[in-house]
Structure formats: C-alpha cells, structure tokens
Tab-separated table of C-alpha atoms in Angstrom:
chain	number	residue	atom	x	y	z
A	20	PRO	CA	-8.465	-6.318	-14.487
A	21	ILE	CA	-6.374	-4.909	-11.563
A	22	VAL	CA	-4.875	-7.708	-9.370
A	23	VAL	CA	-4.236	-6.398	-5.804
A	24	VAL	CA	-1.540	-8.438	-4.133
A	25	GLY	CA	-1.997	-7.426	-0.380
A	26	GLY	CA	-0.056	-9.830	1.956
A	27	ALA	CA	2.923	-12.158	2.845
A	28	PRO	CA	3.454	-15.250	4.687
A	29	GLU	CA	4.057	-15.021	8.323
A	30	TRP	CA	7.807	-15.935	7.757
A	31	ALA	CA	8.170	-12.882	5.719
A	32	GLN	CA	6.706	-10.514	7.870
A	33	LYS	CA	8.406	-7.590	9.724
A	34	TYR	CA	6.621	-7.969	12.956
A	35	GLN	CA	7.325	-11.462	14.407
A	36	SER	CA	8.221	-10.691	18.047
A	37	PRO	CA	5.968	-11.767	20.985
A	38	GLY	CA	2.811	-9.465	21.407
A	39	PHE	CA	2.264	-9.024	17.663
A	40	THR	CA	-0.667	-10.943	16.088
A	41	PHE	CA	0.094	-12.162	12.632
A	42	LYS	CA	-1.767	-10.521	9.958
A	43	SER	CA	-1.132	-11.243	6.404
A	44	CYS	CA	-1.422	-7.680	5.368
A	45	GLY	CA	1.422	-6.625	7.551
A	46	PRO	CA	4.599	-5.066	6.104
A	47	VAL	CA	7.197	-7.408	4.467
A	48	ASP	CA	10.708	-7.629	6.387
A	49	ALA	CA	13.167	-5.798	3.938
A	50	VAL	CA	15.387	-8.791	3.936
A	51	TYR	CA	12.461	-10.740	1.974
A	52	TYR	CA	12.003	-7.875	-0.831
A	53	ASP	CA	13.787	-9.845	-3.403
A	54	GLU	CA	11.826	-12.968	-2.520
A	55	PHE	CA	8.658	-10.892	-3.107
A	56	ALA	CA	9.696	-9.671	-6.258
A	57	ALA	CA	10.778	-13.374	-7.308
A	58	PHE	CA	7.213	-14.340	-6.312
A	59	MET	CA	5.610	-11.717	-8.613
A	60	VAL	CA	7.642	-12.920	-11.362
A	61	ASP	CA	6.609	-16.403	-10.786
A	62	LEU	CA	2.951	-15.312	-10.629
A	63	ILE	CA	3.141	-13.376	-13.761
A	64	ARG	CA	4.817	-16.520	-15.557
A	65	TYR	CA	2.331	-18.842	-14.196
A	66	LEU	CA	-0.759	-16.811	-15.070
A	67	GLY	CA	0.920	-16.249	-18.717
A	68	SER	CA	1.068	-20.010	-19.067
A	69	GLN	CA	-2.605	-19.971	-18.198
A	70	ALA	CA	-3.124	-17.551	-21.185
A	71	ILE	CA	-4.236	-14.704	-18.457
A	72	HIS	CA	-2.416	-11.584	-18.955
A	73	VAL	CA	-2.509	-8.887	-16.202
A	74	GLN	CA	-1.362	-5.857	-16.994
A	75	TYR	CA	-2.118	-3.832	-13.748
A	76	TRP	CA	-0.662	-4.778	-10.361
A	77	GLU	CA	-1.509	-2.986	-7.237
A	78	PHE	CA	0.395	-3.712	-3.836
A	79	TRP	CA	-1.564	-3.673	-0.788
A	80	ASN	CA	-4.984	-1.827	-0.364
A	81	GLN	CA	-4.824	1.030	2.022
A	82	PRO	CA	-0.923	0.553	2.683
A	83	GLU	CA	-0.880	3.399	4.941
A	84	MET	CA	-3.277	2.002	7.532
A	85	PRO	CA	-1.199	1.005	10.547
A	86	TYR	CA	-0.171	-2.414	11.605
A	87	ILE	CA	-0.383	-1.279	15.106
A	88	SER	CA	-3.103	1.105	16.357
A	89	SER	CA	-2.399	4.891	16.606
A	90	PRO	CA	-4.372	7.292	18.693
A	91	ILE	CA	-6.235	8.529	15.529
A	92	VAL	CA	-6.437	5.404	13.347
A	93	PRO	CA	-7.252	1.853	14.606
A	94	ALA	CA	-5.016	-1.052	13.323
A	95	SER	CA	-6.900	-2.530	10.231
A	96	PRO	CA	-7.365	-6.383	10.236
A	97	VAL	CA	-7.224	-6.760	6.788
A	98	ASP	CA	-5.807	-3.823	4.890
A	99	GLY	CA	-2.735	-2.114	4.452
A	100	CYS	CA	-0.682	-2.498	7.663
A	101	TRP	CA	2.516	-0.808	6.343
A	102	GLY	CA	1.614	2.569	8.345
A	103	GLU	CA	4.174	3.201	10.957
A	104	PRO	CA	2.744	5.873	13.693
A	105	GLY	CA	5.489	8.028	14.861
A	106	THR	CA	8.175	7.370	11.977
A	107	PRO	CA	8.962	9.772	9.262
A	108	ASN	CA	6.695	9.516	6.344
A	109	TYR	CA	4.661	7.141	8.392
A	110	GLY	CA	6.616	4.204	6.838
A	111	GLY	CA	6.083	5.098	3.189
A	112	ASN	CA	9.831	5.147	2.574
A	113	ASP	CA	9.804	1.173	3.419
A	114	TYR	CA	6.791	0.581	1.291
A	115	ALA	CA	8.433	2.422	-1.603
A	116	LYS	CA	11.717	0.153	-1.347
A	117	LEU	CA	9.438	-2.969	-1.736
A	118	LEU	CA	7.784	-1.132	-4.889
A	119	LYS	CA	11.434	-0.495	-6.307
A	120	SER	CA	12.432	-3.987	-6.028
A	121	THR	CA	9.215	-5.356	-7.411
A	122	HIS	CA	8.899	-2.780	-10.003
A	123	THR	CA	12.217	-3.771	-11.579
A	124	ALA	CA	11.607	-7.481	-11.507
A	125	VAL	CA	8.125	-7.121	-12.536
A	126	THR	CA	8.785	-4.900	-15.578
A	127	ALA	CA	11.787	-6.926	-16.774
A	128	THR	CA	9.377	-10.126	-16.896
A	129	ASP	CA	6.501	-8.072	-18.586
A	130	PRO	CA	7.439	-4.550	-20.090
A	131	SER	CA	3.691	-3.762	-20.381
A	132	ALA	CA	2.944	-4.464	-16.668
A	133	GLN	CA	1.791	-1.390	-14.702
A	134	ILE	CA	2.627	-1.162	-11.082
A	135	LEU	CA	-0.020	0.667	-9.033
A	136	VAL	CA	0.626	2.351	-5.462
A	137	GLY	CA	-1.994	0.549	-3.358
A	138	GLY	CA	-5.246	2.367	-2.994
A	139	LEU	CA	-4.622	5.136	-0.472
A	140	TYR	CA	-6.981	5.799	2.482
A	141	LEU	CA	-6.098	9.320	3.123
A	142	GLU	CA	-8.466	9.656	6.256
A	143	CYS	CA	-8.039	13.510	6.293
A	144	ASP	CA	-6.385	16.445	4.758
A	145	PRO	CA	-2.753	17.136	6.181
A	146	GLY	CA	-2.976	20.656	4.988
A	147	ASN	CA	-6.186	21.432	6.616
A	148	PRO	CA	-6.848	18.657	9.441
A	149	PRO	CA	-10.076	18.692	11.390
A	150	ALA	CA	-9.984	19.502	14.949
A	151	GLY	CA	-8.470	16.572	16.898
A	152	GLN	CA	-6.721	14.710	13.993
A	153	ALA	CA	-3.199	14.971	12.905
A	154	CYS	CA	-3.596	13.187	9.598
A	155	GLU	CA	-0.207	11.669	10.169
A	156	SER	CA	-0.815	8.648	7.994
A	157	ALA	CA	-1.420	10.977	4.924
A	158	SER	CA	2.591	11.637	4.946
A	159	PHE	CA	2.836	7.977	3.720
A	160	ILE	CA	2.659	9.110	0.249
A	161	ASN	CA	5.583	11.631	0.768
A	162	GLY	CA	7.842	8.647	1.756
A	163	ILE	CA	7.010	6.904	-1.630
A	164	LEU	CA	7.409	10.083	-3.592
A	165	GLU	CA	10.978	10.834	-1.785
A	166	GLU	CA	12.100	7.218	-2.648
A	167	GLU	CA	11.006	7.510	-6.340
A	168	ALA	CA	12.987	10.990	-6.534
A	169	THR	CA	16.232	9.350	-5.427
A	170	GLN	CA	15.788	5.589	-6.687
A	171	GLY	CA	14.110	6.046	-9.990
A	172	PRO	CA	10.803	4.644	-11.215
A	173	LEU	CA	8.864	2.680	-8.535
A	174	PHE	CA	5.318	2.823	-9.888
A	175	HIS	CA	3.177	3.868	-12.828
A	176	GLY	CA	0.047	5.265	-11.050
A	177	ILE	CA	-1.499	5.840	-7.653
A	178	SER	CA	-4.701	4.659	-6.572
A	179	PHE	CA	-6.572	6.136	-3.820
A	180	GLN	CA	-10.030	6.077	-2.219
A	181	ALA	CA	-12.513	9.087	-1.850
A	182	TYR	CA	-15.153	8.637	0.825
A	183	ASP	CA	-17.969	10.858	0.971
A	184	HIS	CA	-20.796	9.823	3.141
A	185	PHE	CA	-24.607	10.131	2.746
A	186	GLY	CA	-25.793	13.467	4.382
A	187	GLY	CA	-29.562	12.152	4.996
A	188	ALA	CA	-31.146	13.819	1.737
A	189	GLU	CA	-30.904	13.498	-1.919
A	190	GLY	CA	-27.652	14.867	-3.289
A	191	SER	CA	-26.112	15.478	0.068
A	192	TYR	CA	-22.734	13.796	0.542
A	193	GLN	CA	-20.061	15.138	2.906
A	194	ASN	CA	-16.776	14.074	4.408
A	195	ALA	CA	-15.903	16.306	7.695
A	196	ASN	CA	-12.323	14.837	7.632
A	197	TRP	CA	-11.975	16.478	4.133
A	198	MET	CA	-14.209	19.446	5.007
A	199	SER	CA	-16.092	18.479	1.867
A	200	SER	CA	-20.026	18.627	1.016
C-alpha cells in the first residue's frame, strides 16, 4: 500500500490570518516541519507495533494545487494546497523543505521506507501551453528538484496523475491541455 498523508492541524498551518478558511490540506508552516517529521516517526512506530509495515509514504495529493485561487487554477477544497501563485516555482521549494525534514526522520526510523512526492496534477504542458493557460503550477516540480540538488535526497519517487478524457467514441481519449489524443 501507499499511505497518503495529506494534511495538518490548523495550528500547524501556514495560513492562519483572517480571511483564510482553514483547510487541512494547506501548507505546513516551516516552524512545524520538525513536528511533522516527529509525527511521521510516531506513526511509523505505531503502525509497526500493530504489525503493519508501510513502505511507501506519499505526502499530499496534487501538492501543487493552490490554497488560494489563481486565474488559471481554482483553489482545491481537499487536494494539495501547497501551490503559491506568483511565487518562484509556485511554492515547490517550501514543499521540498518539508520533504527533506521528513525524509531524514522517516528513513532513520525505517531504512526501507520510500518517500514519494505527492501525485502531481500537472494541469498542462508548460513547454507548450494551450491558449490562455500559463501552466504556472507545473513549475512546482522545479522547486522540488532545485532543493534536492542542493539539499540531498528528498524523495525516492514522484507520483503523477495523467488525465485523458473520453472523446465520445470507443478508443477516443484526449486532453487538450496536453494536446494529446
């Protein structure tokens, strides 16, 4: 199994100012990265005491989805919420820093553990965006890769989601955002 950990309590959230509605999927405040890593260690130990060995840990589903709506991507009520429209790499560097703290703690506790980047949505091809779409959130992965290049191992694999849509006839599938069919 792959266990997806995709949230944090309100007190550990980055956004707590007036005007923000609490969503458990929101990004963790950097001051709580070590507490999140300690939670993961406790979770691994607890599951181990129940004779449950989880090897694969994925952090957030569609982490690049924004907490706050952007002109291109609406805010997600349940997924991701690490996306930061208008920032370098769309917030991917911050997510990567959480991965670093967590990777170190988790693999020290269970050397067989595999850390996975949350299933990326990748709404369109940033190298060939459809008209009217900037594909800004696709740069999220760049932040993760930049941090790994400077900080060392952050993950063992990257999950992603590919969406093709039924084209109305047998064998007809397409995704206009990726110009595929």
